[in-house]
Tab-separated table of C-alpha atoms in Angstrom:
chain	number	residue	atom	x	y	z
A	36	MET	CA	0.121	-0.133	0.161
A	37	ASN	CA	1.002	3.624	-0.477
A	38	LEU	CA	0.349	5.107	2.981
A	39	LEU	CA	0.346	8.617	4.504
A	40	LEU	CA	1.017	9.084	8.143
A	41	VAL	CA	0.145	12.400	9.716
A	42	THR	CA	1.271	13.499	13.266
A	43	GLY	CA	1.399	16.611	15.126
A	44	ILE	CA	4.837	15.741	16.833
A	45	PHE	CA	7.775	13.771	15.101
A	46	PRO	CA	11.436	13.727	16.373
A	47	PRO	CA	13.211	15.599	17.663
A	48	ASP	CA	9.923	16.215	19.572
A	49	ARG	CA	9.127	13.997	22.561
A	50	GLY	CA	5.813	12.174	23.207
A	51	GLY	CA	3.988	8.975	22.438
A	52	PRO	CA	3.320	9.779	18.776
A	53	ALA	CA	6.897	10.940	18.407
A	54	SER	CA	8.091	7.623	19.552
A	55	TYR	CA	5.285	5.512	17.695
A	56	VAL	CA	5.337	6.966	14.187
A	57	PRO	CA	8.801	6.413	13.424
A	58	ARG	CA	8.713	2.887	14.531
A	59	ILE	CA	5.482	1.895	12.788
A	60	ALA	CA	6.653	3.830	9.465
A	61	GLU	CA	9.703	1.934	9.646
A	62	ALA	CA	8.174	-1.271	10.038
A	63	LEU	CA	5.584	-0.949	7.398
A	64	THR	CA	8.362	0.260	4.974
A	65	ALA	CA	10.418	-2.924	5.868
A	66	ALA	CA	7.362	-4.908	5.046
A	67	GLY	CA	7.340	-3.326	1.311
A	68	HIS	CA	4.731	-0.725	1.751
A	69	ARG	CA	5.539	2.944	0.403
A	70	VAL	CA	5.458	5.235	3.381
A	71	GLU	CA	5.300	9.041	3.683
A	72	VAL	CA	5.112	11.185	6.919
A	73	ILE	CA	3.714	14.669	7.404
A	74	CYS	CA	4.459	16.368	10.458
A	75	LEU	CA	4.475	19.738	12.146
A	76	SER	CA	8.041	20.949	13.327
A	77	ASP	CA	10.043	23.574	15.069
A	78	ARG	CA	13.006	22.662	13.074
A	79	MET	CA	12.604	22.631	9.230
A	80	GLU	CA	16.452	21.543	8.883
A	81	HIS	CA	16.283	18.617	10.767
A	82	ASP	CA	18.217	15.738	9.017
A	83	ASP	CA	15.648	13.141	8.087
A	84	THR	CA	18.100	11.224	5.730
A	85	GLY	CA	18.436	8.320	8.163
A	86	TYR	CA	14.764	7.174	7.530
A	87	ARG	CA	13.896	4.770	4.799
A	88	PHE	CA	10.620	6.741	4.355
A	89	GLY	CA	9.788	10.239	3.364
A	90	VAL	CA	9.338	12.852	5.839
A	91	LEU	CA	7.605	16.393	5.027
A	92	ARG	CA	7.783	18.949	7.697
A	93	LEU	CA	5.629	21.930	8.065
A	94	ARG	CA	6.323	24.805	10.090
A	95	ARG	CA	4.584	24.847	13.535
A	96	ARG	CA	5.198	28.362	14.299
A	97	LEU	CA	2.694	29.769	11.874
A	98	PHE	CA	-0.275	32.004	12.535
A	99	TRP	CA	-2.994	28.965	13.281
A	100	LEU	CA	-5.250	30.109	10.556
A	101	ALA	CA	-2.392	29.806	8.064
A	102	ARG	CA	-1.006	26.812	9.611
A	103	VAL	CA	-4.281	24.905	9.382
A	104	VAL	CA	-4.748	25.957	5.642
A	105	LEU	CA	-1.297	25.087	4.615
A	106	THR	CA	-1.459	21.699	6.484
A	107	THR	CA	-4.757	20.737	5.001
A	108	PHE	CA	-3.612	21.509	1.599
A	109	THR	CA	-0.476	19.714	1.957
A	110	ILE	CA	-2.138	16.672	3.395
A	111	TRP	CA	-4.679	16.723	0.499
A	112	ARG	CA	-1.987	16.761	-2.217
A	113	ALA	CA	-0.079	13.907	-0.503
A	114	ALA	CA	-3.409	11.871	-0.018
A	115	LEU	CA	-3.883	11.980	-3.758
A	116	ARG	CA	-0.852	9.818	-4.200
A	117	SER	CA	-1.750	7.584	-1.187
A	118	ASP	CA	-3.938	4.493	-0.593
A	119	LEU	CA	-4.849	5.581	2.830
A	120	VAL	CA	-4.305	8.030	5.274
A	121	TYR	CA	-3.147	7.067	8.977
A	122	VAL	CA	-3.936	9.936	11.132
A	123	ASN	CA	-1.750	10.229	14.319
A	124	GLY	CA	-2.499	13.942	15.166
A	125	LEU	CA	-3.862	16.918	13.175
A	126	GLY	CA	-7.200	15.026	13.173
A	127	ALA	CA	-9.395	17.840	11.776
A	128	GLU	CA	-6.914	18.890	8.999
A	129	ALA	CA	-6.255	15.253	8.055
A	130	ALA	CA	-9.963	14.297	7.873
A	131	ILE	CA	-10.723	17.173	5.682
A	132	ALA	CA	-8.159	16.684	3.227
A	133	ALA	CA	-8.664	12.887	3.086
A	134	PHE	CA	-12.314	13.575	2.450
A	135	LEU	CA	-11.567	16.004	-0.297
A	136	ALA	CA	-9.144	13.698	-1.846
A	137	GLY	CA	-11.470	10.690	-1.612
A	138	ARG	CA	-9.360	8.385	0.696
A	139	ARG	CA	-10.228	6.684	3.972
A	140	THR	CA	-8.767	7.363	7.127
A	141	VAL	CA	-7.670	5.408	10.022
A	142	HIS	CA	-6.949	7.301	13.423
A	143	LYS	CA	-4.875	6.324	16.377
A	144	ILE	CA	-6.294	7.821	19.522
A	145	VAL	CA	-4.222	7.858	22.630
A	146	GLY	CA	-6.128	10.370	24.762
A	147	ASP	CA	-8.934	13.045	24.744
A	148	TYR	CA	-7.896	16.160	22.603
A	149	ALA	CA	-10.931	18.071	23.955
A	150	TRP	CA	-10.336	17.503	27.744
A	151	GLU	CA	-6.480	18.105	27.515
A	152	ARG	CA	-7.221	21.461	25.591
A	153	ALA	CA	-10.002	22.251	28.360
A	154	VAL	CA	-7.705	21.665	31.064
A	155	GLY	CA	-4.680	23.243	29.597
A	156	ARG	CA	-6.572	26.491	29.049
A	157	GLY	CA	-8.223	26.399	32.542
A	158	TRP	CA	-11.700	25.746	30.989
A	159	PHE	CA	-12.438	22.506	32.849
A	160	ALA	CA	-10.873	21.387	36.341
A	161	GLY	CA	-12.022	17.775	36.564
A	162	THR	CA	-10.776	14.230	35.335
A	163	LEU	CA	-11.066	12.867	31.994
A	164	ASP	CA	-13.896	10.525	33.146
A	165	GLU	CA	-15.787	13.454	34.598
A	166	TYR	CA	-15.374	15.222	31.477
A	167	GLN	CA	-17.278	12.768	29.582
A	168	THR	CA	-20.430	13.194	31.552
A	169	ALA	CA	-20.196	16.810	32.558
A	170	ARG	CA	-22.472	19.791	31.296
A	171	LYS	CA	-20.327	21.792	28.997
A	172	SER	CA	-20.402	25.305	27.671
A	173	VAL	CA	-20.575	26.178	24.382
A	174	VAL	CA	-16.605	26.574	24.031
A	175	LEU	CA	-16.282	22.751	25.429
A	176	ARG	CA	-19.031	21.589	23.068
A	177	ALA	CA	-16.779	23.136	20.303
A	178	LEU	CA	-13.926	21.343	21.378
A	179	ASP	CA	-15.728	18.147	21.356
A	180	LEU	CA	-16.907	18.632	17.939
A	181	ILE	CA	-13.375	19.243	16.637
A	182	ARG	CA	-12.298	16.000	18.343
A	183	THR	CA	-14.982	13.776	17.172
A	184	PHE	CA	-16.129	14.631	13.685
A	185	PRO	CA	-12.930	13.482	12.129
A	186	LEU	CA	-13.283	10.041	14.117
A	187	ARG	CA	-17.056	9.864	12.375
A	188	LEU	CA	-15.458	10.085	9.147
A	189	ALA	CA	-12.873	7.460	9.959
A	190	SER	CA	-12.860	3.757	8.469
A	191	GLN	CA	-11.325	2.492	11.708
A	192	ILE	CA	-9.877	3.830	14.983
A	193	ILE	CA	-7.055	2.351	17.116
A	194	VAL	CA	-6.523	2.759	20.638
A	195	PRO	CA	-3.967	1.335	22.967
A	196	SER	CA	-6.398	0.335	25.904
A	197	ARG	CA	-9.793	-1.136	26.594
A	198	TYR	CA	-10.211	1.706	28.820
A	199	LEU	CA	-9.929	4.168	25.888
A	200	ARG	CA	-12.208	2.146	23.711
A	201	ARG	CA	-14.968	2.650	26.253
A	202	ILE	CA	-14.175	6.400	26.143
A	203	VAL	CA	-13.991	6.640	22.399
A	204	GLU	CA	-17.077	4.705	22.071
A	205	GLY	CA	-19.106	7.055	24.092
A	206	TRP	CA	-18.679	9.935	21.661
A	207	SER	CA	-21.097	8.526	19.097
A	208	ILE	CA	-18.500	7.877	16.280
A	209	GLY	CA	-20.299	4.811	14.862
A	210	ASP	CA	-20.385	1.119	15.878
A	211	GLY	CA	-17.868	-1.356	15.338
A	212	LYS	CA	-14.873	1.060	14.338
A	213	VAL	CA	-12.544	0.883	17.644
A	214	ARG	CA	-9.858	-1.559	17.717
A	215	VAL	CA	-7.487	-2.239	20.870
A	216	ILE	CA	-3.992	-2.849	19.660
A	217	TYR	CA	-1.640	-2.427	22.663
A	218	ASN	CA	1.482	-0.406	22.656
A	219	SER	CA	4.867	-1.993	23.043
A	220	SER	CA	8.240	-0.975	23.747
A	221	GLU	CA	11.539	-1.631	21.719
A	222	THR	CA	13.754	-4.211	23.442
A	223	GLY	CA	17.721	-4.261	23.213
A	224	PRO	CA	20.488	-2.483	25.094
A	225	ALA	CA	20.346	1.405	26.340
A	226	ALA	CA	21.625	3.526	23.629
A	227	GLY	CA	23.341	6.673	24.962
A	228	GLY	CA	22.982	8.652	28.387
A	229	LEU	CA	25.133	9.733	30.992
A	230	PRO	CA	25.522	8.059	34.555
A	231	LEU	CA	23.623	9.669	37.196
A	232	PRO	CA	25.493	11.224	39.896
A	233	GLU	CA	26.506	8.646	42.787
A	234	TRP	CA	23.783	7.972	45.411
A	235	ARG	CA	23.915	5.522	48.433
A	236	GLY	CA	20.186	5.397	48.909
A	237	THR	CA	17.184	4.553	46.966
A	238	THR	CA	16.701	6.102	43.560
A	239	LEU	CA	13.037	6.617	42.183
A	240	ILE	CA	12.524	7.837	38.638
A	241	THR	CA	9.529	9.080	36.913
A	242	VAL	CA	9.373	9.767	33.170
A	243	CYS	CA	6.633	12.116	32.137
A	244	ARG	CA	5.581	15.465	30.835
A	245	LEU	CA	5.398	17.925	33.663
A	246	VAL	CA	1.875	18.530	33.498
A	247	TRP	CA	-0.613	18.672	36.776
A	248	TRP	CA	-2.279	15.039	35.842
A	249	LYS	CA	1.073	13.367	36.003
A	250	GLY	CA	1.287	13.944	39.863
A	251	VAL	CA	4.764	14.892	40.211
A	252	ASP	CA	4.383	17.415	42.957
A	253	VAL	CA	3.026	14.862	45.060
A	254	LEU	CA	6.234	12.599	44.532
A	255	ILE	CA	8.158	15.558	45.750
A	256	ARG	CA	6.042	16.091	48.687
A	257	GLN	CA	6.598	12.707	49.985
A	258	LEU	CA	10.448	12.862	49.778
A	259	PRO	CA	10.578	14.429	53.275
A	260	LEU	CA	8.870	11.029	54.347
A	261	LEU	CA	11.403	8.884	52.573
A	262	PRO	CA	14.807	9.252	54.083
A	263	ASP	CA	17.810	8.476	51.787
A	264	THR	CA	15.384	8.604	48.757
A	265	ARG	CA	16.148	10.705	45.770
A	266	LEU	CA	13.539	11.438	42.684
A	267	VAL	CA	15.209	11.550	39.278
A	268	ILE	CA	12.491	13.278	36.778
A	269	ALA	CA	12.942	12.706	33.025
A	270	GLY	CA	10.844	15.334	31.198
A	271	ASP	CA	9.929	18.911	30.949
A	272	GLY	CA	6.864	21.060	30.757
A	273	HIS	CA	5.281	24.345	31.700
A	274	LEU	CA	5.193	23.028	35.486
A	275	ARG	CA	9.021	22.871	35.735
A	276	ALA	CA	9.734	26.191	37.399
A	277	GLU	CA	6.960	25.355	39.959
A	278	LEU	CA	7.956	22.160	40.942
A	279	GLU	CA	11.680	23.188	41.313
A	280	ALA	CA	10.372	25.813	43.765
A	281	LEU	CA	8.289	23.156	45.463
A	282	ALA	CA	11.533	21.022	46.278
A	283	ARG	CA	13.282	23.905	47.429
A	284	THR	CA	10.523	25.006	49.654
A	285	LEU	CA	10.546	21.381	51.046
A	286	GLY	CA	14.342	21.457	51.586
A	287	ALA	CA	14.577	18.532	49.227
A	288	ALA	CA	16.052	20.457	46.287
A	289	ASP	CA	19.292	18.219	46.679
A	290	ARG	CA	17.264	15.125	46.418
A	291	VAL	CA	15.156	16.100	43.267
A	292	LEU	CA	17.090	15.761	40.121
A	293	PHE	CA	15.640	17.216	36.832
A	294	LEU	CA	17.019	15.790	33.840
A	295	GLY	CA	14.870	17.948	31.351
A	296	ASP	CA	13.964	17.058	27.993
A	297	VAL	CA	15.786	13.566	27.560
A	298	PRO	CA	16.167	12.181	23.950
A	299	HIS	CA	13.996	8.967	23.918
A	300	ARG	CA	17.107	6.550	22.934
A	301	GLU	CA	18.534	7.884	26.242
A	302	VAL	CA	15.723	7.149	28.479
A	303	ARG	CA	16.512	3.452	28.873
A	304	ASN	CA	19.916	4.413	30.320
A	305	TYR	CA	18.376	6.467	33.211
A	306	LEU	CA	15.804	3.760	33.889
A	307	GLU	CA	18.188	0.926	34.351
A	308	GLN	CA	19.920	3.216	36.885
A	309	ALA	CA	16.959	3.495	39.161
A	310	ASP	CA	15.862	1.428	41.983
A	311	ALA	CA	11.951	1.805	40.890
A	312	PHE	CA	9.831	3.637	38.337
A	313	VAL	CA	6.803	5.482	39.883
A	314	LEU	CA	3.894	6.805	37.850
A	315	ASN	CA	1.681	8.957	39.960
A	316	SER	CA	-0.879	9.919	37.241
A	317	THR	CA	-4.679	10.730	37.334
A	318	TYR	CA	-4.950	9.951	33.677
A	319	GLU	CA	-3.471	7.504	31.191
A	320	GLY	CA	-4.603	6.024	27.799
A	321	LEU	CA	-2.047	3.191	28.185
A	322	PRO	CA	1.348	4.395	29.665
A	323	HIS	CA	4.130	3.915	27.325
A	324	SER	CA	6.700	4.765	30.084
A	325	VAL	CA	5.485	2.080	32.328
A	326	LEU	CA	6.209	-0.318	29.250
A	327	GLU	CA	9.748	0.795	29.022
A	328	ALA	CA	10.365	0.788	32.628
A	329	MET	CA	9.586	-3.021	32.372
A	330	VAL	CA	11.824	-3.482	29.328
A	331	ALA	CA	14.519	-1.772	31.379
A	332	GLY	CA	14.006	-4.358	34.294
A	333	VAL	CA	12.785	-1.806	36.798
A	334	PRO	CA	10.100	-2.612	39.426
A	335	VAL	CA	7.000	-0.431	38.684
A	336	ILE	CA	4.766	1.497	40.953
A	337	ALA	CA	1.696	3.200	39.428
A	338	THR	CA	-1.590	4.565	40.058
A	339	ASP	CA	-4.640	2.727	38.679
A	340	ALA	CA	-5.531	5.209	36.216
A	341	GLY	CA	-6.989	4.843	32.883
A	342	GLY	CA	-5.411	1.724	30.933
A	343	THR	CA	-2.349	1.346	33.548
A	344	GLY	CA	-4.199	-1.538	35.060
A	345	GLU	CA	-4.145	-3.386	31.822
A	346	VAL	CA	-0.357	-3.099	32.103
A	347	VAL	CA	0.403	-3.353	35.778
A	348	GLU	CA	-1.089	-6.208	37.645
A	349	HIS	CA	-0.817	-5.572	41.279
A	350	ASN	CA	1.683	-7.798	43.147
A	351	VAL	CA	2.272	-9.606	39.874
A	352	THR	CA	3.958	-7.274	37.431
A	353	GLY	CA	4.150	-4.033	39.685
A	354	LEU	CA	2.442	-2.326	42.527
A	355	LEU	CA	-0.761	-0.786	41.554
A	356	ILE	CA	-1.986	2.126	44.038
A	357	PRO	CA	-5.209	4.107	44.156
A	358	ILE	CA	-5.305	7.480	42.331
A	359	GLY	CA	-4.554	10.244	44.747
A	360	ASP	CA	-3.486	8.275	47.669
A	361	ALA	CA	-0.249	9.866	48.972
A	362	GLU	CA	0.018	7.422	51.809
A	363	ALA	CA	-0.388	4.503	49.551
A	364	LEU	CA	2.420	5.796	47.328
A	365	THR	CA	4.768	5.955	50.317
A	366	ALA	CA	3.821	2.540	51.392
A	367	ALA	CA	4.665	0.968	48.225
A	368	ILE	CA	8.085	2.667	48.031
A	369	GLU	CA	8.639	1.651	51.532
A	370	ARG	CA	7.411	-1.909	50.892
A	371	LEU	CA	10.202	-2.358	47.935
A	372	ARG	CA	12.758	-1.336	50.330
A	373	ARG	CA	11.601	-3.610	53.090
A	374	GLU	CA	11.199	-6.564	50.880
A	375	PRO	CA	14.541	-6.721	48.511
A	376	ALA	CA	13.329	-9.551	46.556
A	377	LEU	CA	9.895	-8.252	45.707
A	378	GLY	CA	11.302	-5.930	43.098
A	379	PRO	CA	13.277	-8.309	41.100
A	380	GLN	CA	10.545	-10.707	41.318
A	381	LEU	CA	7.833	-8.136	39.950
A	382	ALA	CA	10.317	-7.049	37.069
A	383	ALA	CA	10.914	-10.727	35.938
A	384	GLU	CA	7.061	-11.375	35.674
A	385	ALA	CA	6.568	-7.902	33.954
A	386	ALA	CA	9.234	-9.102	31.188
A	387	ARG	CA	7.873	-12.398	30.773
A	388	GLN	CA	4.345	-10.840	30.127
A	389	LEU	CA	5.722	-8.200	27.945
A	390	ALA	CA	7.073	-10.927	25.548
A	391	THR	CA	3.470	-11.764	25.127
A	392	ARG	CA	0.757	-9.331	25.526
A	393	PHE	CA	3.026	-6.357	24.405
A	394	ASP	CA	5.090	-7.899	21.567
A	395	PRO	CA	6.329	-5.351	18.902
A	396	ALA	CA	5.974	-7.788	16.244
A	397	ALA	CA	2.292	-8.534	16.969
A	398	MET	CA	1.644	-4.675	17.528
A	399	ILE	CA	2.999	-4.041	13.983
A	400	ALA	CA	1.197	-6.919	12.426
A	401	ASP	CA	-2.061	-6.025	13.735
A	402	THR	CA	-1.772	-2.371	12.767
A	403	GLU	CA	-0.992	-3.503	9.264
A	404	SER	CA	-3.744	-5.721	9.256
A	405	VAL	CA	-6.354	-3.110	10.232
A	406	LEU	CA	-4.872	-0.465	7.569
A	407	LEU	CA	-4.872	-3.056	4.711
A	408	ALA	CA	-8.578	-3.926	5.605
A	409	ALA	CA	-9.600	-0.191	5.455
A	410	ILE	CA	-7.924	-0.106	1.894
A	411	ASP	CA	-9.718	-3.311	0.785
A	412	ARG	CA	-13.065	-1.831	1.896
A	413	MET	CA	-12.396	1.078	-0.693
A	414	ALA	CA	-12.349	-1.354	-3.595
A	415	PRO	CA	-15.657	-1.649	-5.537
A	416	THR	CA	-17.467	-4.623	-4.534
A	417	PRO	CA	-17.209	-7.163	-7.419
A	418	PRO	CA	-20.569	-8.226	-8.940
A	419	VAL	CA	-22.481	-11.184	-7.678
A	420	PRO	CA	-22.754	-13.684	-10.721
A	421	ALA	CA	-26.191	-14.514	-11.549
A	422	GLU	CA	-27.272	-17.920	-10.305
A	423	VAL	CA	-27.308	-20.626	-12.972
A	424	PRO	CA	-30.643	-22.187	-13.155
A	425	ARG	CA	-30.620	-26.059	-12.788
C-alpha cells in the first residue's frame, strides 16, 4: 500500500506519537509498503536522511489559520498519491484533506484532545472521566466537535487500551469502529545517556511531561517522609519552575534531579540506573513509560489510572495504588525497600508478560492488518454472478 502518516509531533519532539510514528513507519516500510510522513516541526532543517521513508515537515510556528490551511492543503496533495491516511494527530486537517481527496482514514487515539485542551486552558478542572458526562459550555462543546467529527468520518480507530475504547465509543462515532492494539516498547540495550550522580540510598525515577495530571508534585511532597531517597525526573513541561520551587521549599532540592527533555534513545539508560519507576498519574490511555520501565527491568509503582491497570497487575507485574492516595504511594515505595526480593520478582514477571501481551511484532502485524482492511473496503464490490438455473 501507499500510506500517508500524519502526526503533530515527530522527532526531535518528545511524546507518544513522536516515538510511535517512526517505529511503525519503519516497520511498514520494511514490510514493502511505501510510506510518507507529514508532521509539524520547529526544526525545518532537521536531518531525516536516516529514515527509509519520506518526511515532509511543516512549520509549526505559523499563525494558526495559515497553518491549518497550509497543513490541510499539503495533506490533500499527499493523500492523492496515497491509498490511505493513517492519522496520529492533526485529526481535523487530515480528515478534511482525506475527504476532499476521496481517501479513507484510520485514526490512532491515545487520549481526549478536547479534555486536554480544556484543562490546559483552565476551562475545566475535573478528570477525563468526569469530562465525559459533565454539562458543557459552548466552548467545550466546540472542542468536542473538533475532536469527534474526524472520527465519524474514519474507517477504523485504533486505541491502545480497553479503557480508551470505552471512552471513544462514548463519543457516538459509529458502531464497530474501535480496535484495541496494545502499545509495545523496543527491546535491546540502552543507547546513549550519562551516568547519574552517585547516590547511596534509593533512586526513584519518573518519566513524563510536567503537567498537573502526572502528579509529580505529590512525589516531591513525599520525599521528606522517605529518608535516603532521591527522585529523578526525566521530562519537561510548563510546571517545571513550579516543581523546582516546591522542592526548594520542602528542603528537598538536593534530592530531586531534573534531567529535562531527555532524548528517547537515552531514557532506557536512566531507567536502568533506578531502583524503582513511579508513575503517579491521574489519567493515562496506556502508559508507554511503564512499558519502557518494564523492558529496562525496573520494578513499577503506578496509580490505577485509565489503562494502566491493563499493564500493571498488582503484586504480579508491579504495585498498583489508588489515584490520589499519597499514603499508599509512600507505603509502596517503602515496601520495595523492606522486601528486597520483591522488586526483582515483579520485574521478572513483567518481562515475561511483555513478550506475550505487548510484543512489538504483534503490534506491527495487527496495525498493518487494520490498515490493509481499510484499503480493501475502498475497492468496488465485485458483481455477484447470476445464479445459473438448474
